[in-house]
Coordinates of C-alpha atoms in Angstrom, one line a residue:
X545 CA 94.1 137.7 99.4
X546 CA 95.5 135.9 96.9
X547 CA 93.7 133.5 94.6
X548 CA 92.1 132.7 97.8
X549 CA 89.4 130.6 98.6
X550 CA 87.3 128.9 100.8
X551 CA 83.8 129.5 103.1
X552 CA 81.6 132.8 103.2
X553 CA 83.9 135.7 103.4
X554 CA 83.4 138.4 106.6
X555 CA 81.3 140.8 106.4
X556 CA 83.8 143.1 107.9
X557 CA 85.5 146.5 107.2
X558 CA 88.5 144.6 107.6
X559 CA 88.3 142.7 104.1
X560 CA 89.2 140.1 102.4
X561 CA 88.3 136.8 104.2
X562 CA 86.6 133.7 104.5
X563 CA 84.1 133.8 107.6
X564 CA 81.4 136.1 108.8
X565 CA 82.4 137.7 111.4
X566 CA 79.4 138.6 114.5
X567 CA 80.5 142.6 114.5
X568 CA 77.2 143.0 112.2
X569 CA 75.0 141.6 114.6
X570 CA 76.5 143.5 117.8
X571 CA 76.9 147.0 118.7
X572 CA 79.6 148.4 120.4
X573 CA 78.7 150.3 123.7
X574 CA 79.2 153.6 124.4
X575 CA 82.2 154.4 125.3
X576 CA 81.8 157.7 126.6
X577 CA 78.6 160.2 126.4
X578 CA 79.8 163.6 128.1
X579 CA 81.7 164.3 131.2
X580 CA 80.9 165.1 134.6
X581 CA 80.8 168.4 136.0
X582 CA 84.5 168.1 137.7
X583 CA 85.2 165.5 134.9
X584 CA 87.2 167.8 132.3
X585 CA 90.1 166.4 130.7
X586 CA 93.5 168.1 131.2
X587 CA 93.9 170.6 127.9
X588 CA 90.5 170.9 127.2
X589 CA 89.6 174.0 125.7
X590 CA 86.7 176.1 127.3
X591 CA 85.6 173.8 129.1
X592 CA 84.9 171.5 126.0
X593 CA 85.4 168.3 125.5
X594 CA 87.1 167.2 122.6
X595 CA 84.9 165.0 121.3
X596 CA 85.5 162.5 117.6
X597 CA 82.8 161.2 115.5
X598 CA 80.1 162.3 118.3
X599 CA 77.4 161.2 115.6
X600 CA 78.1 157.4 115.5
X601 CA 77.4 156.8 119.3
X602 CA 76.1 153.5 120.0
X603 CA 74.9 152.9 116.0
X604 CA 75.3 148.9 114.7
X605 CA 79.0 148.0 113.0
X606 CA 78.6 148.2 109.8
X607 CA 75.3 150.0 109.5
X608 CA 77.0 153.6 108.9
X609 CA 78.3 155.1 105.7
X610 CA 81.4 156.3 107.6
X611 CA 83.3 155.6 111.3
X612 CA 82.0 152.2 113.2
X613 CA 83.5 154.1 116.3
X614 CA 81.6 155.1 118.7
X615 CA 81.2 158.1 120.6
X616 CA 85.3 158.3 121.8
X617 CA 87.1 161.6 123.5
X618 CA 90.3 161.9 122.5
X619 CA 93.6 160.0 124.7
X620 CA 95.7 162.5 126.6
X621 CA 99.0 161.6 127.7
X622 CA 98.8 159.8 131.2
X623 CA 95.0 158.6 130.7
X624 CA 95.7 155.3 130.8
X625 CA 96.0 154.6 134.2
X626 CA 92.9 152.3 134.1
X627 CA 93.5 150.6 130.9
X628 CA 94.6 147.5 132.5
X629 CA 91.2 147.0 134.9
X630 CA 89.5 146.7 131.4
X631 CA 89.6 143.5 129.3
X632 CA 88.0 143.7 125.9
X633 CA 87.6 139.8 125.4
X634 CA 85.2 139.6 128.3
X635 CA 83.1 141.8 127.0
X636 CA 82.9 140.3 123.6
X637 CA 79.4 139.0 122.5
X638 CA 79.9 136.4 120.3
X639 CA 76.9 134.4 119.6
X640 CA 79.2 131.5 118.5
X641 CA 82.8 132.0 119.1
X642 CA 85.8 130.0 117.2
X643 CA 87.7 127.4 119.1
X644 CA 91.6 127.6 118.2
X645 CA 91.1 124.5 115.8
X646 CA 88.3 126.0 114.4
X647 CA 90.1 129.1 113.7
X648 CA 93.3 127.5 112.5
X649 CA 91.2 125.6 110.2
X650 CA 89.7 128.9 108.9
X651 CA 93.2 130.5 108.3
X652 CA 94.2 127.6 106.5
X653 CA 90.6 127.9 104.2
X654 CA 91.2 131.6 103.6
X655 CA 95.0 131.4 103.1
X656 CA 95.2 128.4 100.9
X657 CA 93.8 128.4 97.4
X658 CA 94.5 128.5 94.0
X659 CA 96.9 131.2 94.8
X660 CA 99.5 128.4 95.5
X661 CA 98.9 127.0 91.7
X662 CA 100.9 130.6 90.8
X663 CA 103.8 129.8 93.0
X664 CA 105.8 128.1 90.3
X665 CA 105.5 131.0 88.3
X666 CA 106.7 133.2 90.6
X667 CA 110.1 131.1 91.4
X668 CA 110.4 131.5 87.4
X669 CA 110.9 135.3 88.1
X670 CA 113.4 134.9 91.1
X671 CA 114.9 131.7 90.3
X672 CA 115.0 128.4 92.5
X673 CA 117.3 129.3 95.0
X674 CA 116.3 132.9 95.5
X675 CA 112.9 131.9 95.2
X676 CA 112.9 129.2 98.2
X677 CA 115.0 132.0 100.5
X678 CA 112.5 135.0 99.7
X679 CA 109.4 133.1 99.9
X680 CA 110.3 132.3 103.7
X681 CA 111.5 135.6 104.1
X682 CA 108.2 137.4 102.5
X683 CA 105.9 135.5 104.5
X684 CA 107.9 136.1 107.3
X685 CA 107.2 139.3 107.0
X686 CA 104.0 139.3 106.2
X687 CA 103.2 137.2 109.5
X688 CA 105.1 139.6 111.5
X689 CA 102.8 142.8 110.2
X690 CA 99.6 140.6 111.2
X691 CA 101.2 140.1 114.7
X692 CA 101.5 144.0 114.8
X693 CA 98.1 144.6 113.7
X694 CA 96.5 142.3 115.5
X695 CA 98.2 143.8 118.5
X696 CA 97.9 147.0 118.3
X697 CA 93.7 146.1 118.1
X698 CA 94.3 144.8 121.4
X699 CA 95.9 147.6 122.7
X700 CA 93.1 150.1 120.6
X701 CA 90.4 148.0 122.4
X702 CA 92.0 148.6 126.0
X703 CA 92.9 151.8 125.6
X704 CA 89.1 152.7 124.4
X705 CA 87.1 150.1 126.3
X706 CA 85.6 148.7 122.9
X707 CA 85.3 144.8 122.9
X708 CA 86.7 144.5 119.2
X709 CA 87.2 146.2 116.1
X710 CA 87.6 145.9 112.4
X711 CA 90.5 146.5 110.0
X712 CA 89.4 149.8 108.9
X713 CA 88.2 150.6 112.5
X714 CA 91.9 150.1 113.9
X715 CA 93.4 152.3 111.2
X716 CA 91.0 154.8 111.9
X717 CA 90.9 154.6 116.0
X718 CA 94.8 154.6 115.5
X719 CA 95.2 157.9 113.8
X720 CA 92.7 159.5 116.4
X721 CA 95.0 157.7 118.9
X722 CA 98.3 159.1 117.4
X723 CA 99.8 162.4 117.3
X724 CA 97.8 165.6 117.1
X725 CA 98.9 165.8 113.1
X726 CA 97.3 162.4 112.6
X727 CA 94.1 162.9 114.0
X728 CA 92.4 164.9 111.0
X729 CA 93.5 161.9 108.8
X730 CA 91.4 159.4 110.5
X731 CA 88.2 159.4 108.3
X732 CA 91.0 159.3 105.6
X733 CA 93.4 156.3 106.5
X734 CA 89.6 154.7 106.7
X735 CA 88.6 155.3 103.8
X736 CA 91.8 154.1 102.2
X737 CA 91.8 150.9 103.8
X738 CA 88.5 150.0 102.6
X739 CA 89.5 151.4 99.3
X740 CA 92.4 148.7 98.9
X741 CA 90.3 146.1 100.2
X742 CA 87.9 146.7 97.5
X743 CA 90.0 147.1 94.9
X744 CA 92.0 144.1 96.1
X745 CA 88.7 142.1 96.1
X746 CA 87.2 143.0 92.4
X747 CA 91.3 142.7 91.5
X748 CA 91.1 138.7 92.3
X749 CA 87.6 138.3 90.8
X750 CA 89.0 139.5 87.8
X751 CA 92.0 137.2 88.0
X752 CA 89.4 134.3 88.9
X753 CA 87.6 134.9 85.5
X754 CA 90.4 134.7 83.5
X755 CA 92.0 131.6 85.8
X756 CA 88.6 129.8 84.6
X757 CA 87.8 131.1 81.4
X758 CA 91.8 129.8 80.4
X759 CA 91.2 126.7 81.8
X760 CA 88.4 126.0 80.2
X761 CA 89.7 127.1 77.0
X762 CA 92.7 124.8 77.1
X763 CA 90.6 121.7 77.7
X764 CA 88.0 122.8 75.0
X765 CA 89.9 123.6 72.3
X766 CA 91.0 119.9 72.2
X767 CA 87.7 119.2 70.9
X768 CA 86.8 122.1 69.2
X769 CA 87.5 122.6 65.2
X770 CA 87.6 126.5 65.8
X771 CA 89.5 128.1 68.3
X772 CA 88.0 131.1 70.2
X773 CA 89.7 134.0 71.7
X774 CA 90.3 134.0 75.8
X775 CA 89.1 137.0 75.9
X776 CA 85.7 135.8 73.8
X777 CA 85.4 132.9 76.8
X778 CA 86.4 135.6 79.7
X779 CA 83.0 136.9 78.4
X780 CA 81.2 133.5 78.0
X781 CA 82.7 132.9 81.9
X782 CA 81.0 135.9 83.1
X783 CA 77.4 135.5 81.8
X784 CA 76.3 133.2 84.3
X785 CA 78.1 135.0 87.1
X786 CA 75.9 138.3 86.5
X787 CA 72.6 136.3 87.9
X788 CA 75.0 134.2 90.3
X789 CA 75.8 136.9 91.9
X790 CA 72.4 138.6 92.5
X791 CA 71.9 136.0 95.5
X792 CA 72.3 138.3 98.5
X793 CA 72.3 135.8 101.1
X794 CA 75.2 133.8 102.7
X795 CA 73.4 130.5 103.0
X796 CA 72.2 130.3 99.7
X797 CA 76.1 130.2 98.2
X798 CA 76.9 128.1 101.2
X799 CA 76.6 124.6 99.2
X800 CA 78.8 126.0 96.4
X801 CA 81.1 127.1 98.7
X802 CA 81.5 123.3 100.3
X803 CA 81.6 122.1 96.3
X804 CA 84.7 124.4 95.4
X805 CA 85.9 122.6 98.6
X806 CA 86.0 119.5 97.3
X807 CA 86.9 120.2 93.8
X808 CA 89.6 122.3 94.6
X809 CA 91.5 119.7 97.5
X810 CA 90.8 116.8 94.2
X811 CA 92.2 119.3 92.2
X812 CA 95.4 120.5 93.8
X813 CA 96.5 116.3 94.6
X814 CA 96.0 115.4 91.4
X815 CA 98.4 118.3 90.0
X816 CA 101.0 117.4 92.8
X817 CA 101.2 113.8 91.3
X818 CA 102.3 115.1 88.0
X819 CA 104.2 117.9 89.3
X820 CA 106.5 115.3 91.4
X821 CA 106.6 112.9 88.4
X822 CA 110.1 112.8 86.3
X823 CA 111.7 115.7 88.6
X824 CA 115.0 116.8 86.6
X825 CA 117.9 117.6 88.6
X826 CA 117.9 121.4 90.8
X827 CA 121.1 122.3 88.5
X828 CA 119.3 122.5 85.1
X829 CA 117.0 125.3 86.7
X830 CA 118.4 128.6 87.4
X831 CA 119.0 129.6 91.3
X832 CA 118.5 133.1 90.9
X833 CA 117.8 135.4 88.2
X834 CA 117.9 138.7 87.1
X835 CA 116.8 141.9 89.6
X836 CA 114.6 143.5 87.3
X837 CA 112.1 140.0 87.4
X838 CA 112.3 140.5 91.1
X839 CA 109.4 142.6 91.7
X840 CA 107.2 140.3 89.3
X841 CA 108.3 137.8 92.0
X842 CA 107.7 139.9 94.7
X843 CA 103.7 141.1 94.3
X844 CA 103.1 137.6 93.1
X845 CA 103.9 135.9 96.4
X846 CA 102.6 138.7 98.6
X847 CA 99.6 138.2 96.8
X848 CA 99.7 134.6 97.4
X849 CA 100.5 134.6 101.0
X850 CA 99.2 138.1 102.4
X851 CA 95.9 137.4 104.4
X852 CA 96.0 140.6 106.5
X853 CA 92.2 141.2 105.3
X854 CA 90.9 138.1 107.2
X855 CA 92.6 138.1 110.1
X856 CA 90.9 140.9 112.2
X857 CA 87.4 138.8 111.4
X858 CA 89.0 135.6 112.8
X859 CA 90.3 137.0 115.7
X860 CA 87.1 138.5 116.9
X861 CA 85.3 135.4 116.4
X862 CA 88.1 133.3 118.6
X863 CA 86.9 132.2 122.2
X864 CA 90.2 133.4 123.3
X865 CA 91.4 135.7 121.2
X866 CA 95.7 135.6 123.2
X867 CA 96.1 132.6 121.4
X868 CA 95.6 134.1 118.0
X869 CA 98.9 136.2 118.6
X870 CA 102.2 135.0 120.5
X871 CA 104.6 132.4 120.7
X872 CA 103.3 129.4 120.3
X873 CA 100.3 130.9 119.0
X874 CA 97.2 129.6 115.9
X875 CA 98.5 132.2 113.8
X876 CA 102.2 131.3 113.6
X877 CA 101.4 127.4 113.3
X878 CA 98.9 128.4 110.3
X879 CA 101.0 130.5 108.4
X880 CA 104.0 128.7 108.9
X881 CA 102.2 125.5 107.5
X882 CA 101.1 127.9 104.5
X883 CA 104.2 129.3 103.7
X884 CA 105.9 125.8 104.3
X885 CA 103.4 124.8 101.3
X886 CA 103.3 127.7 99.0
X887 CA 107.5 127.3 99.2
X888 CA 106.8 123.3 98.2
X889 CA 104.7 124.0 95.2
X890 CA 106.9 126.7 94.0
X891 CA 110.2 125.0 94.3
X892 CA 108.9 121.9 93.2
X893 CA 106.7 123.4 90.0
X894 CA 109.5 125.6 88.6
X895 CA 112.2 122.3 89.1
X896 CA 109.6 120.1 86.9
X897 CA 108.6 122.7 84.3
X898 CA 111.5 125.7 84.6
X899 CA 111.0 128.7 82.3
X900 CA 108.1 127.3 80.6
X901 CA 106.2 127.0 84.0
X902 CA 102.4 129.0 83.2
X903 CA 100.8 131.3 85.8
X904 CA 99.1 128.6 87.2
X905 CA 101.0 125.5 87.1
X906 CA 97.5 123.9 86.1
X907 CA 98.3 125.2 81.9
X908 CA 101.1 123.3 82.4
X909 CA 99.7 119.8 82.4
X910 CA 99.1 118.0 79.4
X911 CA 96.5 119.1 77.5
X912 CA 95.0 116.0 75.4
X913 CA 95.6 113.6 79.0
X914 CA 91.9 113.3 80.5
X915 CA 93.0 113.4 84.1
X916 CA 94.4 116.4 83.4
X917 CA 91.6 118.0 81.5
X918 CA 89.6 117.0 84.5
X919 CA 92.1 118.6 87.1
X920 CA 91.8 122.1 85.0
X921 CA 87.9 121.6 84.6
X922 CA 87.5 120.8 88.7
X923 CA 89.6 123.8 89.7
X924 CA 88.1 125.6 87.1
X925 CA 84.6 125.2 88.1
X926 CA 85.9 125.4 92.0
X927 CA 87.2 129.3 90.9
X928 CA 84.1 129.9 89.5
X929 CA 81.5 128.9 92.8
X930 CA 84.1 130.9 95.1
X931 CA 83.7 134.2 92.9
X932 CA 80.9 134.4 93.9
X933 CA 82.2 134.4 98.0
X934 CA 84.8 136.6 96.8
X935 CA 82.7 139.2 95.2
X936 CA 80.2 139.2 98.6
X937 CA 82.3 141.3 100.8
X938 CA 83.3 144.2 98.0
X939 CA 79.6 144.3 97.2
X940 CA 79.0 144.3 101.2
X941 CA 81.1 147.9 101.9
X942 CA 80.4 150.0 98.9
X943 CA 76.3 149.1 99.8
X944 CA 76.8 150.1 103.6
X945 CA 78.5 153.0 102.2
X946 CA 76.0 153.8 99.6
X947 CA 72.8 152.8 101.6
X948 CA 72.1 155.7 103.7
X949 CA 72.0 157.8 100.4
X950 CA 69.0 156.3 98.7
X951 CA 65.6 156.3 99.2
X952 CA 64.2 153.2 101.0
X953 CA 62.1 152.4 97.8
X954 CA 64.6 152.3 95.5
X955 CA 67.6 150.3 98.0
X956 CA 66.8 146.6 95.8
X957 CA 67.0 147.6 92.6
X958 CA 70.2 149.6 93.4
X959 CA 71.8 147.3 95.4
X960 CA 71.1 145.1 92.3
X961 CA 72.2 147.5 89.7
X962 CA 75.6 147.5 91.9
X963 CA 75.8 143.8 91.9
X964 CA 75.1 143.6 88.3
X965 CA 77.9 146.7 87.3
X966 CA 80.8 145.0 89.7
X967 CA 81.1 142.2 87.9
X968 CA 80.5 143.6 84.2
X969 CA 83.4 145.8 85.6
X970 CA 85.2 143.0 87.1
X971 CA 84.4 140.9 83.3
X972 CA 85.3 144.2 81.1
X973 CA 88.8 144.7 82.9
X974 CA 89.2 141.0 82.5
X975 CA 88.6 141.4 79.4
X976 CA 91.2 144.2 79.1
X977 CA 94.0 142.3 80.7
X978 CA 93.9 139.0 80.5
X979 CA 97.5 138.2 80.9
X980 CA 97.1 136.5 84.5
X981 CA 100.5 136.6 85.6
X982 CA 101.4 140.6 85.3
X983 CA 97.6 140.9 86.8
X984 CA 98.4 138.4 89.8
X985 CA 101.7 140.7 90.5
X986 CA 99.7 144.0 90.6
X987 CA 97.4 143.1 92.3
X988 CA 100.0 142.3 95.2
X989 CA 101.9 145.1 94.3
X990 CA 99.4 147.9 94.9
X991 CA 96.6 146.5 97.3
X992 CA 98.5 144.1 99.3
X993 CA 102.1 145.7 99.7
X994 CA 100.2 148.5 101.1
X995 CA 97.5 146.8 103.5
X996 CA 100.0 144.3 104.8
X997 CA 103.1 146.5 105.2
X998 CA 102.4 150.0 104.9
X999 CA 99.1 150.3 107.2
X1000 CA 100.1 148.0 109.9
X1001 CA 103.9 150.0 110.3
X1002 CA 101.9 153.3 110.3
X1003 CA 99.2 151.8 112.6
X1004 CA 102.1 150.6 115.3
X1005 CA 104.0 154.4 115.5
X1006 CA 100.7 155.8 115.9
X1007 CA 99.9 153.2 118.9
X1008 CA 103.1 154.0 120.3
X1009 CA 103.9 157.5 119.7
X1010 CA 103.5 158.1 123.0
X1011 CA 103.6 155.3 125.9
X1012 CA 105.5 153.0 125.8
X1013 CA 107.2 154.9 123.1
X1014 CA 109.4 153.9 120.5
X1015 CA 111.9 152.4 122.6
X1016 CA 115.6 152.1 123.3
X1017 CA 117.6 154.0 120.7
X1018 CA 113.9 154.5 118.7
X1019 CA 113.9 150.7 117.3
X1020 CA 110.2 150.6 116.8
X1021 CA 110.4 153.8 114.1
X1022 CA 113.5 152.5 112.5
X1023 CA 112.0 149.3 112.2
X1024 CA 108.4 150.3 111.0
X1025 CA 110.3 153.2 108.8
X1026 CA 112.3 150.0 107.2
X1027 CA 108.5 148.0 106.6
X1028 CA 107.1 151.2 105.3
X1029 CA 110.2 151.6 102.9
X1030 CA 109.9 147.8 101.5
X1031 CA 106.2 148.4 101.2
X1032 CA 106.6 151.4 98.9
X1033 CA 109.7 149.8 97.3
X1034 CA 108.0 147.4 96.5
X1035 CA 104.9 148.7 95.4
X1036 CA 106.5 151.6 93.1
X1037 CA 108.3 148.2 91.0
X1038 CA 105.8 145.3 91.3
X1039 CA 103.3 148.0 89.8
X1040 CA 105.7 149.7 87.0
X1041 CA 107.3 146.1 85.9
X1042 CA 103.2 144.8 85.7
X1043 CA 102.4 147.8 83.8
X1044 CA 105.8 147.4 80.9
X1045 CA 104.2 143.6 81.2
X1046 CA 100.7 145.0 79.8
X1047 CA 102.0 147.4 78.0
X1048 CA 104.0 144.2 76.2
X1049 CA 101.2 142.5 75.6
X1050 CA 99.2 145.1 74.3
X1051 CA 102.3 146.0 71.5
X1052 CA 102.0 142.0 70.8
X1053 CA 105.3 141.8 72.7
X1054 CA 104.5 138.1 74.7

């Protein structure tokens, strides 16, 4: 997720999105409910079967505080000799499933969003040259992991006989897939993943308060005698969220969502028409600059790009779910088209404004021209209607999590005291940090470098640990080993270079 946007987010383990996925109205069958009498598996001890998560048989996704797997016996080697009379995608019950259009459309909605106004800012921290190479190369990248993912849910689904599955719910089937070490980590690797997602999640709807709350502020204080503090109109901002946010239901935010639409496309054209206006020359901007503003670069444009949290959502949606992955496929035309835009706004932003470029190219334009004061109050009020989309799915898997655990009397006005903390939390740390850029960089750093890198490498050696295996010469471990080593590369920097960035600000040192 970046400073993404668009319609209703999923309601899915798997995160940060922008449509409703159908997993909430289905259950998944049965996969297995005991053996026959000559039906033992080969190692069983005493007769047992080894049976995971035995509780959770046949109960609704999304409905349980732990596993969405159901009732699943453990893969021996040599089990799969039926895995290919078995296809998950005609046994998917989708009450209405996604053309390819429809879902290319949704990948562009949930990938593109005010998370390309910071891609100026983060060529400032790699310089123009650097910054055009690296942003292909990143979202490369980040592409590739959502091929393996996506991938290695298909082979999950085959493997187990389950139609589809989440995020978390391929993390977690992986690990009980994987070798014997991994499988007592599976409620774990679960929990972690919805862990990231949530902090991602809260993490951009505390970047979207102070996105509008400095907006607002810089078209204000034209007409204002006194100037107030950001962090006095953070507060202001987040007022009318607290009761904005109490609406439970998707079709009530559904208008708002179509608004921020609208505003935010206006928006965006308007700043490109300044932005390509009076374009100096690419030699009075620096093409790269020094390693240490890398990782500031870095977590800012995985941020931006990394949309690993919708993906599993739109692919179980899709009325044929092979195109999502492959060559050609929808999710190599949509990200290349986002990563071909996020590279034009970047390049292009830093060339017009260079070192004084803002984190988000909207603070840039001028502040007493009207059109501009309306391009910052559009977006502005666009940021505001999709926090509230934003905040739905966090709010969504703490509540399943926390539901079982309460009395049935008492479930409203705690799922309403939970509404109302998250975004007093999301307002006070706002409030804390309001220096978007490091925020926007740690963010990616921590959530994202670790979801769309980290995970998905794991997730792949687990798949494969044992057929087909690794491969000639063992290039599937080197290569995950190298993903997994960027990941934490470049989540040990992006988060230590956005903490000496606070801890700057905090001394009075920006």
């Amino acid at each position: 997720m970046s400073l993404k946007q668009g319609g209703p987010p999923p309601v899915a383990t798997s995160g940060s999105g922008v449509m409703t996925t159908s997993l909430d109205q289905q259950k998944i069958p049965t996969v297995a409910a005991g053996y026959g009498e000559n039906e033992k598996p080969k190692g069983a001890k005493g007769g047992q079967p080894k049976f995971i998560r035995s509780d959770m048989a046949d109960v609704p996704v999304q409905q349980a505080a732990g596993s969405t797997l159901p009732l699943v016996i453990t893969r021996k080697k040599g089990d799969d000799s039926e895995d290919g009379n078995y296809n998950p995608f005609e046994h998917r019950k989708v009450e209405h499933p996604t053309s390819d259009l429809e879902t290319f459309v949704h990948l562009l909605k949930g990938s593109l969003g005010s998370g390309i106004l910071a891609m100026p800012m983060a060529f400032s921290h790699a310089g123009l040259w650097f910054g055009l190479v690296a942003t292909f190369a990143v979202g490369t990248l980040c592409t590739y992991c959502v091929h393996i993912l996506v991938k290695c849910a298909h082979i999950l689904c085959r493997r187990r006989k389950i139609p589809m599955m989440g995020f978390a719910d391929v993390a977690e089937q992986a690990f009980l897939d994987g070798p014997p070490a991994l499988n007592r980590w599976s409620r774990f690797i679960r929990f972690m993943v919805n862990t990231f997602l949530v902090i991602d999640l809260l993490g951009c709807c505390c970047i979207y308060l102070v996105f509008v709350a400095t907006n607002v502020e810089q078209v204000v204080s034209v007409y204002m005698g006194t100037k107030l503090s950001i962090r006095v109109w953070i507060m202001i901002v987040t007022a009318p969220l607290i009761l904005m946010c109490l609406v439970r239901n998707l079709k009530f935010l559904t208008p708002f969502s179509m608004i921020a639409n609208i505003l935010m496309f206006v928006g965006i054209v308007i700043t490109f028409i300044y932005m390509f206006s009076d374009i100096p020359a690419p030699v009075e901007r620096p093409g790269i600059v020094s390693v240490s503003e890398w990782p500031l670069f870095f977590g800012t444009v995985i941020f931006a790009l990394e949309g690993i949290g919708v993906v599993m959502s739109l692919e179980n949606d899709m009325k044929n779910p092979t195109h999502f992955i492959g060559c050609p496929s929808v999710l190599n035309f949509g990200m290349g088209l986002v990563i071909a835009l996020y590279t034009l706004v970047g390049f292009f932003g830093f060339l017009k404004y260079g070192t004084a470029t803002e984190a988000s190219i909207t603070l840039n334009l001028p502040k007493e021209d009207k059109l501009a004061q309306s391009v910052k109050l559009m977006i502005a009020i666009a940021i505001f209607f999709t926090f509230t989309l934003q905040f739905y799915v966090p709010v969504t898997i703490l509540w399943k999590g926390l539901e079982n655990k309460i009395r049935a009397e008492k479930q409203n006005i705690s799922e309403y005291g939970l509404r109302v903390f998250l975004v007093l939390l999301c307002g006070g740390i706002a409030v804390a940090l309001p220096n978007l850029g490091p925020f926007i960089s740690l963010i990616g750093a921590v959530c994202l470098s670790t979801l769309g890198m980290i995970v998905p490498a794991i997730i792949e050696l687990a798949v494969y640990h044992e057929d087909p295996g690794y491969g000639r010469f063992n290039w599937r471990l080197w290569k995950n080993s190298g993903l997994i080593l960027f990941g934490v590369v470049g989540f040990v920097a992006g988060t230590y270079v956005s903490i000496i960035e606070f801890h700057a600000e905090f001394k009075g040192g920006h």
